[in-house]
Short mmCIF file of C-alpha atoms and ligand atoms in Angstrom, two decimals:
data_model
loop_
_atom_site.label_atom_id
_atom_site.label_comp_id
_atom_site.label_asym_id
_atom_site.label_seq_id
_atom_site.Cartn_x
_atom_site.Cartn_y
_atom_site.Cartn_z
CA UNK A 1 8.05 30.55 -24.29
CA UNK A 2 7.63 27.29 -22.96
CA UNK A 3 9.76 24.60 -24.42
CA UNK A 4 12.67 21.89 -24.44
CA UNK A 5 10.61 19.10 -23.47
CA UNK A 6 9.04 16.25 -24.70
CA UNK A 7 5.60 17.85 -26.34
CA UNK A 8 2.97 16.64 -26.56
CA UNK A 9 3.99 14.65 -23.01
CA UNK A 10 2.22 11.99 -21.10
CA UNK A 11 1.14 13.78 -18.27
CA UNK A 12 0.71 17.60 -17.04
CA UNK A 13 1.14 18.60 -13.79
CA UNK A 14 -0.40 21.55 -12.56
CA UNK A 15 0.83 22.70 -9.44
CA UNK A 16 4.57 22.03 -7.70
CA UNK A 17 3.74 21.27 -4.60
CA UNK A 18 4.30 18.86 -2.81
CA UNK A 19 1.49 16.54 -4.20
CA UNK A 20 2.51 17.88 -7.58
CA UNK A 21 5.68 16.96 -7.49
CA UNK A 22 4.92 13.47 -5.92
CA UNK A 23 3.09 12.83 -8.56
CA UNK A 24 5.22 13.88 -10.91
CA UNK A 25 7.99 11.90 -9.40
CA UNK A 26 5.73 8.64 -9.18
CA UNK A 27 5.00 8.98 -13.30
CA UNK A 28 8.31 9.03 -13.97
CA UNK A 29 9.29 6.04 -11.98
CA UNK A 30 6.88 4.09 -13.93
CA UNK A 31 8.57 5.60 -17.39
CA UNK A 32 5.83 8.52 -18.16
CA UNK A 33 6.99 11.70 -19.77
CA UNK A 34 5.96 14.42 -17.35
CA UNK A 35 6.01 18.44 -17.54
CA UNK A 36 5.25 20.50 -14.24
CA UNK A 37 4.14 24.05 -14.14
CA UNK A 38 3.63 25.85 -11.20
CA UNK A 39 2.65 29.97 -10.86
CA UNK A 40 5.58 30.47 -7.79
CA UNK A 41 9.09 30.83 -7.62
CA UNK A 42 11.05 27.43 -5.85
CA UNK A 43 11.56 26.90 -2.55
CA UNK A 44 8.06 26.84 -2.31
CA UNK A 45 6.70 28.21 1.37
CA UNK A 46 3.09 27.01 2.62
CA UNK A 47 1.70 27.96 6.28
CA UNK A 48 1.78 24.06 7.79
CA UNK A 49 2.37 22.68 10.73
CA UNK A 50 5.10 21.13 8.91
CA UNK A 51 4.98 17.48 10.87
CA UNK A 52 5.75 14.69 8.59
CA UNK A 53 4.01 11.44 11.01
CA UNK A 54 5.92 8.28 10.40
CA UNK A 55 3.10 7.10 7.61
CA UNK A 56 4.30 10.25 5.32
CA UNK A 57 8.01 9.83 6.00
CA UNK A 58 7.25 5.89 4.81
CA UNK A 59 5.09 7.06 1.93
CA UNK A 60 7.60 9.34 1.22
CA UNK A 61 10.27 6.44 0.98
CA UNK A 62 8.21 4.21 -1.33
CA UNK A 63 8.46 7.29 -3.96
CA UNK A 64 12.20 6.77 -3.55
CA UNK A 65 12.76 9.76 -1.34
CA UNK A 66 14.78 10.05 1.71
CA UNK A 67 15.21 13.50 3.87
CA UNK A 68 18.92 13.85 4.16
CA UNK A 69 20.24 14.39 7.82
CA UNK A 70 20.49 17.56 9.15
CA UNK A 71 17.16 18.61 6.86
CA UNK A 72 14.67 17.40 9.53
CA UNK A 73 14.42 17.02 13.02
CA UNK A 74 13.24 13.90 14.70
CA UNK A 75 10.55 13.80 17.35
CA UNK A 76 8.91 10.59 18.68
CA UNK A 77 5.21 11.04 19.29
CA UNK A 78 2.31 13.23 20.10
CA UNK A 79 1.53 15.17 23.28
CA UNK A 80 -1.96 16.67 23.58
CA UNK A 81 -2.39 19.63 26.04
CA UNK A 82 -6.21 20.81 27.66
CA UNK A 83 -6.41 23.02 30.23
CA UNK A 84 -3.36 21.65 32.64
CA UNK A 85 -4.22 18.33 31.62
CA UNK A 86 -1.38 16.19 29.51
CA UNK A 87 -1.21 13.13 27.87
CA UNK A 88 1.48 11.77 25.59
CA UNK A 89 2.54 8.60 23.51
CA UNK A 90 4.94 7.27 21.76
CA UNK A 91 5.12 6.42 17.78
CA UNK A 92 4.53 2.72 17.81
CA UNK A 93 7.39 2.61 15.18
CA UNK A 94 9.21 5.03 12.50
CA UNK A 95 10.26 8.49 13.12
CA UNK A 96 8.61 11.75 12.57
CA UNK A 97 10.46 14.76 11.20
CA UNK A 98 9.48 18.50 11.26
CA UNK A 99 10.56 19.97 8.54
CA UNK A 100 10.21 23.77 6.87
CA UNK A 101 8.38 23.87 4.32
CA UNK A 102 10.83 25.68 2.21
CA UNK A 103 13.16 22.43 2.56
CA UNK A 104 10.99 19.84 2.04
CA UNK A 105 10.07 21.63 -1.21
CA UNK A 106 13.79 21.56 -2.25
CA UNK A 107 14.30 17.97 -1.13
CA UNK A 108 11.93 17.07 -3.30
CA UNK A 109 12.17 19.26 -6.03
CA UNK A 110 16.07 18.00 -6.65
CA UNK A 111 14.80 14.46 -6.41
CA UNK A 112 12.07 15.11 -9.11
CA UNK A 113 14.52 16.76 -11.19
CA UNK A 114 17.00 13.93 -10.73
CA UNK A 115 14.23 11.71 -12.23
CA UNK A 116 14.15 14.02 -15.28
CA UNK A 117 10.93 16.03 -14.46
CA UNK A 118 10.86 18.99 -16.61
CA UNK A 119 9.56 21.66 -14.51
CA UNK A 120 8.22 25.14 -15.31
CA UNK A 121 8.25 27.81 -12.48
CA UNK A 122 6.70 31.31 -12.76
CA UNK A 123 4.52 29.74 -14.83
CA UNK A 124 0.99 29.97 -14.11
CA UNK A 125 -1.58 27.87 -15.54
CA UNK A 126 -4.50 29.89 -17.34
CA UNK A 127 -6.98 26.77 -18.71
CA UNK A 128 -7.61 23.02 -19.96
CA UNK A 129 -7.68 22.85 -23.77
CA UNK A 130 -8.42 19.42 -25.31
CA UNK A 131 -5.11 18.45 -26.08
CA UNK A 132 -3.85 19.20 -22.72
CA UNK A 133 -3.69 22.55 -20.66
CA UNK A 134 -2.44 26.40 -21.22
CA UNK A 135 0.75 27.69 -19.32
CA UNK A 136 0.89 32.10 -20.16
CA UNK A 137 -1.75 30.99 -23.26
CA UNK A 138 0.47 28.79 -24.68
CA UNK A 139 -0.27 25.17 -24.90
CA UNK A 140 1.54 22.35 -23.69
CA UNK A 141 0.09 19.04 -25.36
CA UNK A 142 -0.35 15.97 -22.78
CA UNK A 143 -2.28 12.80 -23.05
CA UNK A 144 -3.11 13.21 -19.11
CA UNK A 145 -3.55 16.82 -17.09
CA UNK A 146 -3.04 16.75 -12.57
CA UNK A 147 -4.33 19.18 -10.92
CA UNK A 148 -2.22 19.43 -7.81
CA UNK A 149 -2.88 23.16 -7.82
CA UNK A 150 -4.14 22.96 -3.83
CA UNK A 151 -7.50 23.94 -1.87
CA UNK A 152 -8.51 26.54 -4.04
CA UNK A 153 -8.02 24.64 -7.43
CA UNK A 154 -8.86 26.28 -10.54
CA UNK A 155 -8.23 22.71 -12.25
CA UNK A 156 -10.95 21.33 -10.18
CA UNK A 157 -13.71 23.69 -11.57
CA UNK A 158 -12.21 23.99 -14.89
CA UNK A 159 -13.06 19.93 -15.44
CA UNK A 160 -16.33 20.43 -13.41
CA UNK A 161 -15.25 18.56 -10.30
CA UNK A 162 -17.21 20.58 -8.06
CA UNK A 163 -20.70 21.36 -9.94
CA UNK A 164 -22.69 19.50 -7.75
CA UNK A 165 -24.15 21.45 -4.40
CA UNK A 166 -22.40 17.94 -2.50
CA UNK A 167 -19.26 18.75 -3.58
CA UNK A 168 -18.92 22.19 -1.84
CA UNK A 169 -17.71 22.06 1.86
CA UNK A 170 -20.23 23.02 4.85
CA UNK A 171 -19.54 26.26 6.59
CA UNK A 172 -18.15 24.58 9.66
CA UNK A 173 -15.55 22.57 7.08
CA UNK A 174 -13.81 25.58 6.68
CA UNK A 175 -11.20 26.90 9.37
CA UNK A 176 -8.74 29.48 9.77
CA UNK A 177 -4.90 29.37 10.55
CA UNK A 178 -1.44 30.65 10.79
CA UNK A 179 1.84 29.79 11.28
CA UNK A 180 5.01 31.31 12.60
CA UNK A 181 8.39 30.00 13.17
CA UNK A 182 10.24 30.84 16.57
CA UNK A 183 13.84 30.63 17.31
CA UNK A 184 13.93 28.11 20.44
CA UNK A 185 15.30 25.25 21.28
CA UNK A 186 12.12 22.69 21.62
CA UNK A 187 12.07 21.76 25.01
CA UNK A 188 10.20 18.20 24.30
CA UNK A 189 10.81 15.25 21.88
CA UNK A 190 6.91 15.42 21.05
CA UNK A 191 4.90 16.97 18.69
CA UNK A 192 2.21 19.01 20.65
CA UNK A 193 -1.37 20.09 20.23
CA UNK A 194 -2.67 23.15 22.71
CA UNK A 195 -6.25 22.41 22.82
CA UNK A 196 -8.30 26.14 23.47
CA UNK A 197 -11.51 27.51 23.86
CA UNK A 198 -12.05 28.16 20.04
CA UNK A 199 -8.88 27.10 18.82
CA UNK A 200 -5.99 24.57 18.89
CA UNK A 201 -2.52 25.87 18.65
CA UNK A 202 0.38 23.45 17.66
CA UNK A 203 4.32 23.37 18.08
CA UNK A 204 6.35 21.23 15.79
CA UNK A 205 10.21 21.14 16.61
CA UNK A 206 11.46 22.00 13.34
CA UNK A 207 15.73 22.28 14.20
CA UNK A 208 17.62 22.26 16.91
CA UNK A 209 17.02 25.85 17.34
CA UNK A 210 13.21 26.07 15.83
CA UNK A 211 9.85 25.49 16.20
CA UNK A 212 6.87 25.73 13.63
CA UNK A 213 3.78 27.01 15.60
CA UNK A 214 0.53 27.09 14.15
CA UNK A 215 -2.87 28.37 15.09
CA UNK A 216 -6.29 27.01 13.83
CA UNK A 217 -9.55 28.63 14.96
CA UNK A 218 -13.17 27.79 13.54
CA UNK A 219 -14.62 31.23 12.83
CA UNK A 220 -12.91 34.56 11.29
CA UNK A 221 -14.97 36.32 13.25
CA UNK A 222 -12.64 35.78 16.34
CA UNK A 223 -10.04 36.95 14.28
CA UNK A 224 -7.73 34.80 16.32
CA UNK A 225 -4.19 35.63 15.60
CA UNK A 226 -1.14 33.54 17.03
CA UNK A 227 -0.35 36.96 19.79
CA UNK A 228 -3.85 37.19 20.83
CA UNK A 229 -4.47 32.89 21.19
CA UNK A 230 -1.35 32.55 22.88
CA UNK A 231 -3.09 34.39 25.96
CA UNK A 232 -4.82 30.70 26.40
CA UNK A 233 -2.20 29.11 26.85
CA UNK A 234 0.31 30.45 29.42
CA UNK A 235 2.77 28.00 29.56
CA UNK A 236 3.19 27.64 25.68
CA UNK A 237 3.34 31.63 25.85
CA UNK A 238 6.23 32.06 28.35
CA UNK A 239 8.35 29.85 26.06
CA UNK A 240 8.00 31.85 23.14
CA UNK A 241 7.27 35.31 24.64
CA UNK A 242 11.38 36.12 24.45
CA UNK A 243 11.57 33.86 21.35
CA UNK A 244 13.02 35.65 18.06
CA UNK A 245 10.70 35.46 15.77
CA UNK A 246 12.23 33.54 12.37
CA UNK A 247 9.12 33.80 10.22
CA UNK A 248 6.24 36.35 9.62
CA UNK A 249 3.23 34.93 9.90
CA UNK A 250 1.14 33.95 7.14
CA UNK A 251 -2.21 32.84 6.93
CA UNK A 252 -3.93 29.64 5.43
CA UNK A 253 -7.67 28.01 5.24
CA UNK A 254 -8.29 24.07 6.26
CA UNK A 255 -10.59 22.56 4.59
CA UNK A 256 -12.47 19.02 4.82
CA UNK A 257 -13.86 18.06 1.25
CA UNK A 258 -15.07 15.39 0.19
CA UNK A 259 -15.54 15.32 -4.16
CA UNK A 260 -17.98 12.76 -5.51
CA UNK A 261 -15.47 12.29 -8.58
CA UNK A 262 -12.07 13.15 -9.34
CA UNK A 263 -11.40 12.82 -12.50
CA UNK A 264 -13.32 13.55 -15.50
CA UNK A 265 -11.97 12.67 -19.02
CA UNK A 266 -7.78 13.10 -19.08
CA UNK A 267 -7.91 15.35 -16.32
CA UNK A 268 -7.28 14.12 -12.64
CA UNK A 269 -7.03 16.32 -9.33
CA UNK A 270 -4.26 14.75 -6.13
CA UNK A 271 -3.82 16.63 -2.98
CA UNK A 272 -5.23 19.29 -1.67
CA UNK A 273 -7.06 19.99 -5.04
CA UNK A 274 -8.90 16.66 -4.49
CA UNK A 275 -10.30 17.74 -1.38
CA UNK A 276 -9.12 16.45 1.84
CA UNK A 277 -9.25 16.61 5.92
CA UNK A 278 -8.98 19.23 8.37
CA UNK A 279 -5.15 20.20 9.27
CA UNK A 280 -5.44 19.58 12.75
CA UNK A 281 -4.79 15.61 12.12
CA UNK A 282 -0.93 16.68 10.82
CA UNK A 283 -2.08 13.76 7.96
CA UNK A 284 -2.45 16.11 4.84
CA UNK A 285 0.78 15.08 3.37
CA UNK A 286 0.35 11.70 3.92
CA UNK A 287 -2.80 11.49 2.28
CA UNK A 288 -0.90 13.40 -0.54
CA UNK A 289 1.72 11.04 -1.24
CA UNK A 290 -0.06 8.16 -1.13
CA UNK A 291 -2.65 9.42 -3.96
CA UNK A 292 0.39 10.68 -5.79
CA UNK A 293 2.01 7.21 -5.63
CA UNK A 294 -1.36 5.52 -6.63
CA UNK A 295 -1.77 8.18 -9.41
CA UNK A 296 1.47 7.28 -10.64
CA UNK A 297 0.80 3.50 -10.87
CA UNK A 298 -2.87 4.24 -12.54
CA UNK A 299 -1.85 6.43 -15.48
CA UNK A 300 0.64 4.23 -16.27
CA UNK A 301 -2.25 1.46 -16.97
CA UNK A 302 -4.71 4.03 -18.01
CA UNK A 303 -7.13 3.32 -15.43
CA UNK A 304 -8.22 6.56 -13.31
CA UNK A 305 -11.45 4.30 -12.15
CA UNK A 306 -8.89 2.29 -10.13
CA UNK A 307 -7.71 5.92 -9.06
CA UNK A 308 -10.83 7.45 -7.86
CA UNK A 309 -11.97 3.85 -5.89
CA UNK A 310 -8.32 4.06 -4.03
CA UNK A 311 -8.82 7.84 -3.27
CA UNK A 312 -11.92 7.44 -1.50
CA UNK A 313 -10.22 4.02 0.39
CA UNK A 314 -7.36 6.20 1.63
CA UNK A 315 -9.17 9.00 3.10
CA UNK A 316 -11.20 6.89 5.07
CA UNK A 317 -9.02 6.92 8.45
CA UNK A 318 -7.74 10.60 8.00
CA UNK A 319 -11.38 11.66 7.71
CA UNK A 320 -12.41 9.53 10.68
CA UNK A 321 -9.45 10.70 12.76
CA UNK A 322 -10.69 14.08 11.71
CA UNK A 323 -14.18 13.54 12.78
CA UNK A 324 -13.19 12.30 16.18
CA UNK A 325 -10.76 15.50 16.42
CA UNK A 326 -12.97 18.19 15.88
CA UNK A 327 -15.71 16.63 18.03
CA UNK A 328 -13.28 16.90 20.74
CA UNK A 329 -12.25 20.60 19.72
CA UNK A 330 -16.11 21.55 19.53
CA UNK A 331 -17.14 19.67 23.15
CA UNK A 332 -15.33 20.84 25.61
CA UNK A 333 -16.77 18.82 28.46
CA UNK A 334 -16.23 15.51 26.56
CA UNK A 335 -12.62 16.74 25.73
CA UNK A 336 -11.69 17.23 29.15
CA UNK A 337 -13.09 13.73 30.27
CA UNK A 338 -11.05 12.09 27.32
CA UNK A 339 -7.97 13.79 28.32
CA UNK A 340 -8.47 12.24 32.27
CA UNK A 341 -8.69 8.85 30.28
CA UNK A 342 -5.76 9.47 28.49
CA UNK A 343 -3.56 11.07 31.06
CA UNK A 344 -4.86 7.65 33.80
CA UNK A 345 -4.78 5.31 30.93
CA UNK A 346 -1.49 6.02 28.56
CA UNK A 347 -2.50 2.78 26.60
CA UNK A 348 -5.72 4.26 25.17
CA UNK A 349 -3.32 7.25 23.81
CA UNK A 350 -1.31 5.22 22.53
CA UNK A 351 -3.79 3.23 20.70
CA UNK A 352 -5.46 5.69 19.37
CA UNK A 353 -2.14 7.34 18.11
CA UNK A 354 -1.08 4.45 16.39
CA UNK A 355 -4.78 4.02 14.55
CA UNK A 356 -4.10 7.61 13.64
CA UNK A 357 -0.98 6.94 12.21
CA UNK A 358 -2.43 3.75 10.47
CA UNK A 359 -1.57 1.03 12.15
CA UNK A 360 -3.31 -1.95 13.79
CA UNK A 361 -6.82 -3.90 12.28
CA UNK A 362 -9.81 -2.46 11.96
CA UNK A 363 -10.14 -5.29 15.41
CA UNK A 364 -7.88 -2.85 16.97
CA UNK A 365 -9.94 -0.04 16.19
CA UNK A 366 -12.92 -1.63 17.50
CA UNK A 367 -11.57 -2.38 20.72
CA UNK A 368 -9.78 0.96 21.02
CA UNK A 369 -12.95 2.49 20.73
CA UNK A 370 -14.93 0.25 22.96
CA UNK A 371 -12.13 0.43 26.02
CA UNK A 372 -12.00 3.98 25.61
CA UNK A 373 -16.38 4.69 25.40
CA UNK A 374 -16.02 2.33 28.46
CA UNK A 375 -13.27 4.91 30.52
CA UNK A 376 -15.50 7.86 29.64
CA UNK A 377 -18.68 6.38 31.22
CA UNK A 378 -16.60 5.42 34.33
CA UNK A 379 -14.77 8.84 34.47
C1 FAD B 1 -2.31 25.38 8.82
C2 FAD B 1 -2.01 24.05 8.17
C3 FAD B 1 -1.22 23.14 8.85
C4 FAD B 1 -0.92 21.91 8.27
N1 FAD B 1 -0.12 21.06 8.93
C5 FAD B 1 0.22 19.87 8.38
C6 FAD B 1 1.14 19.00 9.05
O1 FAD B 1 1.69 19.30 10.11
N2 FAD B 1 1.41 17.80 8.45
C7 FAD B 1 0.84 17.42 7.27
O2 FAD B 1 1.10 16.32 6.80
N3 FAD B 1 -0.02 18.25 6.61
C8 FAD B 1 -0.32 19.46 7.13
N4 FAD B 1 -1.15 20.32 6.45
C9 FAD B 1 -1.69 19.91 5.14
C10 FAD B 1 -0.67 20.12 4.01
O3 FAD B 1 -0.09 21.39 4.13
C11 FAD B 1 -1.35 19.97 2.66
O4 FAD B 1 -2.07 18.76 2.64
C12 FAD B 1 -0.34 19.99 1.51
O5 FAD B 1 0.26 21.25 1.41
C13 FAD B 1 -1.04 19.67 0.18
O6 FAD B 1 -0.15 19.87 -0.87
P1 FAD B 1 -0.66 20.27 -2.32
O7 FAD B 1 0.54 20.12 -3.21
O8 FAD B 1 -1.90 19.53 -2.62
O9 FAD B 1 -1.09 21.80 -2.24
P2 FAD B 1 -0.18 23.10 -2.07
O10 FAD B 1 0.92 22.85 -1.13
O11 FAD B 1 -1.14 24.19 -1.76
O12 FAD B 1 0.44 23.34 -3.52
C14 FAD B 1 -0.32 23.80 -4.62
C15 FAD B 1 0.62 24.42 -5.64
O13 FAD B 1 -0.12 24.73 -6.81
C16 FAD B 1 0.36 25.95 -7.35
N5 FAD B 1 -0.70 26.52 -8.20
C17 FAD B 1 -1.94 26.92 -7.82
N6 FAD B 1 -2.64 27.36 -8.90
C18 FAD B 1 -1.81 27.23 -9.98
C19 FAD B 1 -1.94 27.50 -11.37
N7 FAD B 1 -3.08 28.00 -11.89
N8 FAD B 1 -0.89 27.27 -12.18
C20 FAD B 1 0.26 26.75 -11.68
N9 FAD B 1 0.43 26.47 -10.37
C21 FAD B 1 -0.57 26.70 -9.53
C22 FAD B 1 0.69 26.79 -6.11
O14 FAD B 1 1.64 27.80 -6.42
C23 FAD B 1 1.25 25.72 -5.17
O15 FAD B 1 2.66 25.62 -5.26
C24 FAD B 1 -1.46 21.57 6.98
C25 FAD B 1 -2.26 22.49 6.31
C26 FAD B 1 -2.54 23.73 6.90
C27 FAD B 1 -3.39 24.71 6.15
#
């Protein structure tokens, strides 16, 4: 029986992750009523890399939330490993955090229910209705229905999101991963990204005694699985070969989608559902809070045109520093030159770290670009 809230409210949220609740939280801070129903049980696990970049933990404060020390651990930039080859940068400000899944669900879970969320768990959603959306065929009344319900939302082809042939991903959009924690102390402040033969594996200090690693491959043909990739990668594999294991590991796809619309009517998709970029950019959340704070804002003023016109402005850089990412996983040759220029030249890293993580012009960009097109011919 779902009840003791507000019904009909302002706004449905289907799915409590974390774009769900970030949205959630972001319509209550501009005084919606908002109900949240989500199929699992809380503290919510995901397979993730589980690197919030210093762009999510800032999008993260302007929803009002702060990861309480001791929840997260720090590390200061990005290292990027290719066959013996390293390069490394700094964050050009802010702090990243790795963080388990599992707590950065609870974090924010307590913080949406200290804004007076009402959230329903173990409750699965079954279908839109007109006057708002079913939760175990009951209905729950809302003027507005999310659909934060991830990559293979149900919301999204309920409201016809996804009937036109554009709106389905290519084959090569779709990629395969897993994730497993390993009880070790990380032995490096950075975040790092294994590049492979088919695959990129990467290790996230998650604790003083943790890292998240994850594996993504393009084809599940390969049937890559973290024991068998590791074989690439000797070094990585003789820290981690005595390692406890403190996870299982569990599977995940990545997808990079791009909807012509998202929203149709009262019903609006954020996150995941809404499509998004390929995991190997560590941006995913970002992107999510950000739509979740601009969702907020535009159902407050009723305008999900202003939504969808901001949605496609903020995944412009993620989807560029996608682009440029896979083209270096697919071309090996290229890759290796890149990582020369990067390993003789730590100031192109750098730059192009700090464009991934959003800052500097679109000048910077340029130039970036230009300096490092220019390295690559010389290498
Ligand atoms: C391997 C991998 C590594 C990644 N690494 C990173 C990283 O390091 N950094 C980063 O920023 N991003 C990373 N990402 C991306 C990030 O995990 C996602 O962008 C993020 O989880 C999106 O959140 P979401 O709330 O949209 O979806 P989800 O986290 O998938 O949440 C969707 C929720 O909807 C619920 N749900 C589904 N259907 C229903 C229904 N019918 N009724 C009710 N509830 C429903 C589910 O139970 C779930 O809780 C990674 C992704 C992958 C796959």
């Amino acid at each position: 029986m779902v009840s003791g809230f507000k019904n009909p409210a302002d706004v449905f949220v289907i799915g409590g992750g974390p774009a769900g609740l970030a949205t959630a939280i972001a319509a209550r801070r501009r005084g919606l009523s908002v109900v949240l129903a989500d199929g699992a049980v809380p503290p919510i696990d995901k397979p993730c890399g589980e690197g919030l970049m210093p762009d999510a933990v800032e999008a993260l404060h302007q929803l009002g939330i702060t990861i309480p020390e001791g929840e997260a651990y720090p590390f200061r930039g990005i290292r990027f490993v290719s066959d013996g080859i390293r390069a490394e940068a700094a964050f050009p400000r802010g702090t990243a955090y790795g963080i388990r899944r599992t707590d950065l669900h609870r974090v924010m879970l307590d913080h949406a229910a200290a804004c007076g969320v009402h959230m329903l768990w173990q409750a699965a959603v079954t279908g839109l209705h007109p006057e708002g959306a079913l939760v175990a065929g009951e209905l729950v009344r809302s003027r507005w229905v999310v659909g934060a319900d991830g990559t293979s939302s149900r919301v999204r082809s309920w409201a016809k999101l996804d009937q036109h042939k554009r709106d389905a991903p290519p084959k090569k959009n779709l990629r395969f991963a897993f994730r497993r924690h390993y009880r070790v102390a990380p032995w490096t402040g950075f975040m790092e990204l294994h590049w492979g033969r088919d695959c990129q594996v990467y290790v996230t200090p998650v604790s003083r005694e943790e890292v998240c690693v994850a594996l993504i491959s393009s084809s599940p043909k390969l049937r890559l699985r973290l024991k068998d990739a590791l074989g690439e990668f000797p070094e990585l594999r003789a820290r981690l070969e005595n390692a406890e294991l403190a996870s299982s590991e569990r599977g995940a796809i990545t997808v990079t989608r791009r909807l012509r619309r998202v929203y149709r009517g009262g019903a609006v998709l954020v996150g995941d559902a809404s499509g998004g970029v390929d995991a190997i950019t560590g941006e995913g959340l970002c992107l999510t809070f950000r739509q979740a704070a601009l969702l907020g804002d535009c159902l407050a003023s009723g305008d999900l045109a202003r939504y969808q016109k901001g949605h496609r402005r903020l995944i412009r850089r993620p989807a560029l520093m996608a682009r440029m990412m896979l083209f270096m996983a697919r071309h090996s040759r290229l890759r290796q030159r890149t990582m020369q220029v990067f390993q003789s030249s730590p100031r192109s890293f750098a730059g192009m770290l700090a464009m991934h993580v959003g800052e500097g012009t679109a000048r910077h960009l340029i130039s970036n670009g230009i300096a490092l097109g220019w390295e690559l011919l010389k290498a």
